[in-house]
mmCIF file of C-alpha atoms in Angstrom:
data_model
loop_
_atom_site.group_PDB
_atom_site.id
_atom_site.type_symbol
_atom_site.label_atom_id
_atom_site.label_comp_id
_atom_site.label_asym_id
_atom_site.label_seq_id
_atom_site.Cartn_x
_atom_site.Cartn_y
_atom_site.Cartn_z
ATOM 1 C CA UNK A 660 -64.887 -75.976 19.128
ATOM 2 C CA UNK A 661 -63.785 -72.853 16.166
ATOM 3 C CA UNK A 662 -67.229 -72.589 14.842
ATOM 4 C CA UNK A 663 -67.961 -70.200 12.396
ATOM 5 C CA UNK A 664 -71.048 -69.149 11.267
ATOM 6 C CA UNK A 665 -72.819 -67.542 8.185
ATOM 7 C CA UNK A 666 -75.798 -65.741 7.979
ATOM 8 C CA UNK A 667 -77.775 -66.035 5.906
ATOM 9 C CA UNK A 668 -76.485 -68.742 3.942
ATOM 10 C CA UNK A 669 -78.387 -68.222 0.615
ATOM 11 C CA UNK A 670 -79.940 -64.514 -0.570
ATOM 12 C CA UNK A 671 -81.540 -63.703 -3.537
ATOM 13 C CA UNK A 672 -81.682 -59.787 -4.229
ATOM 14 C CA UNK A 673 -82.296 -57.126 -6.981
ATOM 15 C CA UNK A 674 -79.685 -55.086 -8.654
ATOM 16 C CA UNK A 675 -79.665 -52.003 -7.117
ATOM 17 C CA UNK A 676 -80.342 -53.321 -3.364
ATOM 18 C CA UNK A 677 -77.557 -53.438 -0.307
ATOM 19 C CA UNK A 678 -77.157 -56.761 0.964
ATOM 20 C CA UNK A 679 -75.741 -57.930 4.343
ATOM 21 C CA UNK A 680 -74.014 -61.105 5.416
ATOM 22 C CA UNK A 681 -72.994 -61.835 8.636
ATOM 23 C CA UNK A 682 -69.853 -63.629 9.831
ATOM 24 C CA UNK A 683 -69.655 -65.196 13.543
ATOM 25 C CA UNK A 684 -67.297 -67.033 15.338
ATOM 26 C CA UNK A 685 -69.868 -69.086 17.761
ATOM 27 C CA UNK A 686 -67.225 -70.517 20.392
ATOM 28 C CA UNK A 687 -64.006 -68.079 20.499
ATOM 29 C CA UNK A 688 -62.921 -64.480 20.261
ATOM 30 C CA UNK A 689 -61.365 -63.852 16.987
ATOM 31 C CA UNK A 690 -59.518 -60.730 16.251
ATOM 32 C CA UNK A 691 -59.152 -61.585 12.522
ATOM 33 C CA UNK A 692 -61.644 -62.398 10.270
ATOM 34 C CA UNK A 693 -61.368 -62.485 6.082
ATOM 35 C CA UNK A 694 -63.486 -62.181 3.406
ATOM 36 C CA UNK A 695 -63.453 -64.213 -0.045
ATOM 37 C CA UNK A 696 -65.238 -64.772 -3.069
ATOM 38 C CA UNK A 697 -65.352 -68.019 -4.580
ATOM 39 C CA UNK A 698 -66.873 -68.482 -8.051
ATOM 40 C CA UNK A 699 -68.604 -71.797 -9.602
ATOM 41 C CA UNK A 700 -65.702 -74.388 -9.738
ATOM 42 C CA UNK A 701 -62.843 -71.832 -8.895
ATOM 43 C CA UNK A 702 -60.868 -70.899 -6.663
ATOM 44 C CA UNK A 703 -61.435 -68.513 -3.571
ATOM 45 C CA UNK A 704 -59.944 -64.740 -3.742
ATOM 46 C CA UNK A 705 -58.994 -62.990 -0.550
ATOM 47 C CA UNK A 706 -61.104 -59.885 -0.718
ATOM 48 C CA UNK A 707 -60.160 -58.391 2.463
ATOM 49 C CA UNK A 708 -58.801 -58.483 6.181
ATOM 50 C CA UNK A 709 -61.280 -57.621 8.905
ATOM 51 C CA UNK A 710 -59.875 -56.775 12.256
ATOM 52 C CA UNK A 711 -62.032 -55.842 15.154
ATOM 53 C CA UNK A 712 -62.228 -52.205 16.026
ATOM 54 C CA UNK A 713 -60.040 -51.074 12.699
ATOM 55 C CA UNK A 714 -61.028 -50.307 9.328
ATOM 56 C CA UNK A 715 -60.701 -53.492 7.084
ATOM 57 C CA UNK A 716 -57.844 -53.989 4.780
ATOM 58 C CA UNK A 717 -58.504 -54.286 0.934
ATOM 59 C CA UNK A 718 -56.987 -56.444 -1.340
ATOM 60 C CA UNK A 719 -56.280 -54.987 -4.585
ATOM 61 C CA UNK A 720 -58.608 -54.598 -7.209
ATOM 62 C CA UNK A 721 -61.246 -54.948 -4.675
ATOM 63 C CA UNK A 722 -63.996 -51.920 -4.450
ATOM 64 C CA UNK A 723 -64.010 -50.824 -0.721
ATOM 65 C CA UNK A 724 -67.051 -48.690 -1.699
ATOM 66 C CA UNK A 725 -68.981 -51.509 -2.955
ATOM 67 C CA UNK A 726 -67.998 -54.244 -0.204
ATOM 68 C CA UNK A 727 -68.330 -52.126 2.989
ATOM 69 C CA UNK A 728 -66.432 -54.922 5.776
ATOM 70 C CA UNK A 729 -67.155 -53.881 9.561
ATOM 71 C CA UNK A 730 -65.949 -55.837 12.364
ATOM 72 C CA UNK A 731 -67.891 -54.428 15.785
ATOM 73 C CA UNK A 732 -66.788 -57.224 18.177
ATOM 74 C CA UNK A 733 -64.753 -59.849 18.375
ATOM 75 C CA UNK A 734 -67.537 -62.370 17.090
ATOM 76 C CA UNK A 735 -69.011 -60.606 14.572
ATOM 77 C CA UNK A 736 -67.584 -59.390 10.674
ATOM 78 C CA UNK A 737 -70.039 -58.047 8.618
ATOM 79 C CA UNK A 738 -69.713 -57.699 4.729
ATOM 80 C CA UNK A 739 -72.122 -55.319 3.156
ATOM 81 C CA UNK A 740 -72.712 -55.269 -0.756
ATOM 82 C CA UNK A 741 -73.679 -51.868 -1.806
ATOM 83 C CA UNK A 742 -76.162 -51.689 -4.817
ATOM 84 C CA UNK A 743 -75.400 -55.308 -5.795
ATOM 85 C CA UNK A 744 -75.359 -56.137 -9.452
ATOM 86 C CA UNK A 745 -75.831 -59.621 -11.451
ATOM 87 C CA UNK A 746 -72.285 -59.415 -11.412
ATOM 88 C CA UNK A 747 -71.563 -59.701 -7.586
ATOM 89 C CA UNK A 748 -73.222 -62.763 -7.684
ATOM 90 C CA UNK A 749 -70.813 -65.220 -5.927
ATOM 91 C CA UNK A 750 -70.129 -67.523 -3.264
ATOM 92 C CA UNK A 751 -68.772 -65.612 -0.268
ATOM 93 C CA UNK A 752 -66.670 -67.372 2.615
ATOM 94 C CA UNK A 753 -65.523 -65.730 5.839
ATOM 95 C CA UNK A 754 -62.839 -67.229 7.844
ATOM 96 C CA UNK A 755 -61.389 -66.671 11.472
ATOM 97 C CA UNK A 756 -58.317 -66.987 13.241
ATOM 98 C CA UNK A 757 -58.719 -68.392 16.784
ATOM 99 C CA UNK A 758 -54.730 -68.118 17.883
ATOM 100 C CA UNK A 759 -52.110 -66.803 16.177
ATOM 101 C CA UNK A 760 -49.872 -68.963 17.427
ATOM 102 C CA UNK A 761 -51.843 -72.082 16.112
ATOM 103 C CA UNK A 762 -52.296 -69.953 12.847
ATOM 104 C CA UNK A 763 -55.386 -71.944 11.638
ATOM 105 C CA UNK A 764 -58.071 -70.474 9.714
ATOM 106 C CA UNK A 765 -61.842 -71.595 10.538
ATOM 107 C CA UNK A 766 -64.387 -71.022 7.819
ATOM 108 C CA UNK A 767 -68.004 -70.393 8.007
ATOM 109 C CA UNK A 768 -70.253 -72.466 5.415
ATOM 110 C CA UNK A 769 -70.434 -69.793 2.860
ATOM 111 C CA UNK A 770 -73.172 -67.547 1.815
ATOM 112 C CA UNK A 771 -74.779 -67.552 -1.799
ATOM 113 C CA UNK A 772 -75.569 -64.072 -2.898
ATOM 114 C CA UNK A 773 -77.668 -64.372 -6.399
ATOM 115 C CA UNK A 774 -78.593 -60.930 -8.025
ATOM 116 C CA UNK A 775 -81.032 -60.917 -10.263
ATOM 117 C CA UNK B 441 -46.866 -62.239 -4.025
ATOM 118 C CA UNK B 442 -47.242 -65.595 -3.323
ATOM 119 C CA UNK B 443 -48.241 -67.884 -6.877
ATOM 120 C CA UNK B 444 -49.853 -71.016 -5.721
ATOM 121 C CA UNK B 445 -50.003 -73.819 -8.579
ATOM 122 C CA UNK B 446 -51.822 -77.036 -8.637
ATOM 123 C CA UNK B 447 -51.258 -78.571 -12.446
ATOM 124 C CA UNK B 448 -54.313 -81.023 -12.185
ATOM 125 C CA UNK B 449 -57.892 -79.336 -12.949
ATOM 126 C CA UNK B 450 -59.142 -83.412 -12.364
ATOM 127 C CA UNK B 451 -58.269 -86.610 -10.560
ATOM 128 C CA UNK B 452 -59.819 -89.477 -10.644
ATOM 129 C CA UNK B 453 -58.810 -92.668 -8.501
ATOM 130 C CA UNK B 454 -60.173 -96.246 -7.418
ATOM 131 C CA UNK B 455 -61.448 -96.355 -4.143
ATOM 132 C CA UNK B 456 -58.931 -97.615 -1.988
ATOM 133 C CA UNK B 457 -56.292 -96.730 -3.948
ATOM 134 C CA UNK B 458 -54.070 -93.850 -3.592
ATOM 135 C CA UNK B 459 -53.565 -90.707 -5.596
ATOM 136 C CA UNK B 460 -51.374 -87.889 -5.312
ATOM 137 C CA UNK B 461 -51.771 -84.111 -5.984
ATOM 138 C CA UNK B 462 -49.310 -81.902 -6.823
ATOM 139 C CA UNK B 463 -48.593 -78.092 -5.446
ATOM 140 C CA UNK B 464 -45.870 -75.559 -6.380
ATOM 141 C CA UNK B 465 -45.743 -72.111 -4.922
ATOM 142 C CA UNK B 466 -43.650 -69.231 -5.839
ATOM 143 C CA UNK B 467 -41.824 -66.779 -2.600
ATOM 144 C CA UNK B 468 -39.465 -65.152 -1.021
ATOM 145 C CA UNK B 469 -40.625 -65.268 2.301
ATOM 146 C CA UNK B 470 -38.706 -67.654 4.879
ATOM 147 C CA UNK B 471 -41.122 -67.799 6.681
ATOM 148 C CA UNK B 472 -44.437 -69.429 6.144
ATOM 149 C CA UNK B 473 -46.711 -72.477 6.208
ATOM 150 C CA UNK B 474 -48.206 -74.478 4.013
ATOM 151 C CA UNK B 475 -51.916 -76.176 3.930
ATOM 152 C CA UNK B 476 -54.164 -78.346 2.168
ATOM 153 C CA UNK B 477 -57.661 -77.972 2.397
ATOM 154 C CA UNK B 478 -60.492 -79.956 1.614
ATOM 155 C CA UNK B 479 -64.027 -78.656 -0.447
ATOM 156 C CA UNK B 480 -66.605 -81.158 -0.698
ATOM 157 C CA UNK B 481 -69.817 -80.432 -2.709
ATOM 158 C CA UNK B 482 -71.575 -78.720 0.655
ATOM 159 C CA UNK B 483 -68.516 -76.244 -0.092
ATOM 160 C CA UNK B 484 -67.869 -76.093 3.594
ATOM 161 C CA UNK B 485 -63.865 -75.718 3.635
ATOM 162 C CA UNK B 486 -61.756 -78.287 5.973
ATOM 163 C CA UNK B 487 -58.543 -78.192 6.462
ATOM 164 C CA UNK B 488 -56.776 -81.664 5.873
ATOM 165 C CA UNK B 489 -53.489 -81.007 6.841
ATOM 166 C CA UNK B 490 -50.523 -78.259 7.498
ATOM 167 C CA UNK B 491 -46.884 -77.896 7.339
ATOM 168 C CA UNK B 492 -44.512 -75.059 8.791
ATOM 169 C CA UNK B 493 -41.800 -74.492 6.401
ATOM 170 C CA UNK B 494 -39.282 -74.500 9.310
ATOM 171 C CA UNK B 495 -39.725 -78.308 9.821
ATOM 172 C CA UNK B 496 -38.299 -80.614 7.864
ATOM 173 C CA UNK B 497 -40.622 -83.755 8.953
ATOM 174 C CA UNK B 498 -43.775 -84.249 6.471
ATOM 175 C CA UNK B 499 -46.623 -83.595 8.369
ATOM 176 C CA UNK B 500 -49.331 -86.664 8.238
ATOM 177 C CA UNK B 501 -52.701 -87.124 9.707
ATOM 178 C CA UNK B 502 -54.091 -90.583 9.210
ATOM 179 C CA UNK B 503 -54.617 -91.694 5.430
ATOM 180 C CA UNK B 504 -53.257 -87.689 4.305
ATOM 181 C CA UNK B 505 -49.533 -87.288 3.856
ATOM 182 C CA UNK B 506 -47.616 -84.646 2.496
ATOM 183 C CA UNK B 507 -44.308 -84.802 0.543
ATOM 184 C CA UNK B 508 -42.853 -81.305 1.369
ATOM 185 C CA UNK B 509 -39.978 -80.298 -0.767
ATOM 186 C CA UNK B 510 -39.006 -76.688 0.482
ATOM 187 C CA UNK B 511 -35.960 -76.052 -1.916
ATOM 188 C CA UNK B 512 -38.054 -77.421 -5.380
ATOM 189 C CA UNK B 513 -40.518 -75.108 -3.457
ATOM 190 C CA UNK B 514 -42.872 -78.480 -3.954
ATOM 191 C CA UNK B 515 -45.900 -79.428 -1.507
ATOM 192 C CA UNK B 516 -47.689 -82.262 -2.410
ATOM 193 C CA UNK B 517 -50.845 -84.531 -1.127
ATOM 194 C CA UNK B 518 -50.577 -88.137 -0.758
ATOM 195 C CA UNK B 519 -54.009 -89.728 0.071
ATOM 196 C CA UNK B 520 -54.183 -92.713 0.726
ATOM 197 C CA UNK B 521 -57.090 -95.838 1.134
ATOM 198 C CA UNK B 522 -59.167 -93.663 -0.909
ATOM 199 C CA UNK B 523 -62.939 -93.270 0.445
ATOM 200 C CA UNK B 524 -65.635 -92.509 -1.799
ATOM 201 C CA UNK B 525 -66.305 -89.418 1.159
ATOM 202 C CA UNK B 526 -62.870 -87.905 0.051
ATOM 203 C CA UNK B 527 -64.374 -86.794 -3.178
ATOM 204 C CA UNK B 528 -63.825 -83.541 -3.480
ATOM 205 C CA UNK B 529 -62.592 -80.146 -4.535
ATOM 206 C CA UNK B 530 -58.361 -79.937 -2.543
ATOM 207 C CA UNK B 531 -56.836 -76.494 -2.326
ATOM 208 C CA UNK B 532 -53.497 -76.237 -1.504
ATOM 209 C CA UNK B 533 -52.789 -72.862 -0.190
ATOM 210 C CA UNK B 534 -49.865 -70.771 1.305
ATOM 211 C CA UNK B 535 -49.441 -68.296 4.400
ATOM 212 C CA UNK B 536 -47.073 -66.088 4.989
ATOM 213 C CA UNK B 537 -46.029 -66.199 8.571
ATOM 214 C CA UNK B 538 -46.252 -62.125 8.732
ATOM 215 C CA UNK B 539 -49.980 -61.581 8.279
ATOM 216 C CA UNK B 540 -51.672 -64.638 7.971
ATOM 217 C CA UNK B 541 -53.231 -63.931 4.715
ATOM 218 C CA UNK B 542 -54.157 -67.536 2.732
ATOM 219 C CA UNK B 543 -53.138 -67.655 -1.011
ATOM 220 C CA UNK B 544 -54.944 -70.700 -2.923
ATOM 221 C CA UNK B 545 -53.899 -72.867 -5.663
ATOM 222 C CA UNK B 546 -56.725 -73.291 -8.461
ATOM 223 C CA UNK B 547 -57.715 -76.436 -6.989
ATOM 224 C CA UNK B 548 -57.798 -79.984 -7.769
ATOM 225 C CA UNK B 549 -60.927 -81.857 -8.124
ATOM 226 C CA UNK B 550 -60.735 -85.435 -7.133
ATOM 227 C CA UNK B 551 -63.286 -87.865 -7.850
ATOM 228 C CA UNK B 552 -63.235 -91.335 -5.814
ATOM 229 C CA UNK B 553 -64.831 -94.360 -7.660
ATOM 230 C CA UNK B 554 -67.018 -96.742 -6.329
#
């Protein structure tokens, strides 16, 4: 059980386009879901805090503009990058928590966003 | 804000062996817990292990131990038996009990020999 998803899990697009990725948790409700970016052999960065039903919270220095984050149900987070640039190509990871008490995060298998 | 710090960019160790990786984080929360998590090459996280500041015990699971030293603010990963399928990228990363939020250390990369 705590299966996230990704979709889709590798995107090429060009500069100037929107891209969306979708974040699902297969098997359980989860109220919270986050965003990060990961690049090559780093570490990740918390982008922002997705709850379902509320606007997402922003972690500093990140461009809520750019990364639109909406979170419709309580399977499904959806990160939207707004006239992408060679720059925003990363590795993004969503997570989800399951129970707060058990305060675990699941991840999805990342998504590989290449602008070209 | 909670500074996460691993010291080693690279590990290598024997297979069967056992290495250690080290974590320091900086807070002033009380409350909070404490993971390690696991990246191999398919970059699919999973977590290896967890530890609530509020116990004392090390938490282990199997061959993964952790030495948790909550006044030297210290939290480190003891693998041992070393399996060439524990190569991988180890995060150790800190939440704060209030919001759940995940802060990562840089990240160790450990390489198991054959």
């Amino acid at each position: 059980g705590a299966v996230v998803s990704q979709h889709p899990s590798w995107v090429i697009c060009k500069s100037g386009t929107s891209v969306k990725i979708e974040c699902r948790s297969l098997d359980f409700q989860a109220t919270t879901m986050f965003w990060y970016r990961q690049f090559p052999k780093q570490s990740l960065m918390l982008m922002a805090t997705s709850n379902e039903g509320s606007k997402a919270t922003y972690e500093q220095g990140v461009e809520k503009d750019k990364f639109l984050i909406n979170h419709a149900s309580l399977t499904l987070s959806t990160l939207t990058v707004t006239s992408a640039h060679p720059e925003d190509s990363s590795f993004y990871i969503c997570s989800a928590i399951r129970d707060y008490l058990d305060n675990e995060q699941f991840f999805g298998p990342g998504t590989r966003l290449t602008v070209l | 804000a909670q500074t996460v710090t691993q010291s080693q960019p690279e590990m290598s160790v024997q297979e069967a062996e056992t290495v250690t990786l080290s974590c320091t984080y900086d807070t002033s929360e009380s409350n909070y817990y404490l993971f390690w998590y696991k990246q191999p090459p398919s970059r699919q996280m999973i977590l290896v292990i967890r530890q609530e500041a509020y116990k004392q015990q090390n938490a282990t699971e199997n061959r993964f131990s952790v030495n948790f030293q909550k006044a030297a603010k210290s939290f480190s990963l003891k693998i041992s038996d070393s399996q060439l399928g524990d190569t991988a990228m180890y995060f150790c990363a800190f939440m704060k009990r209030a919001d759940y939020k995940l802060s990562f250390g840089a990240g160790t990369t450990v390489t198991v020999r054959a």
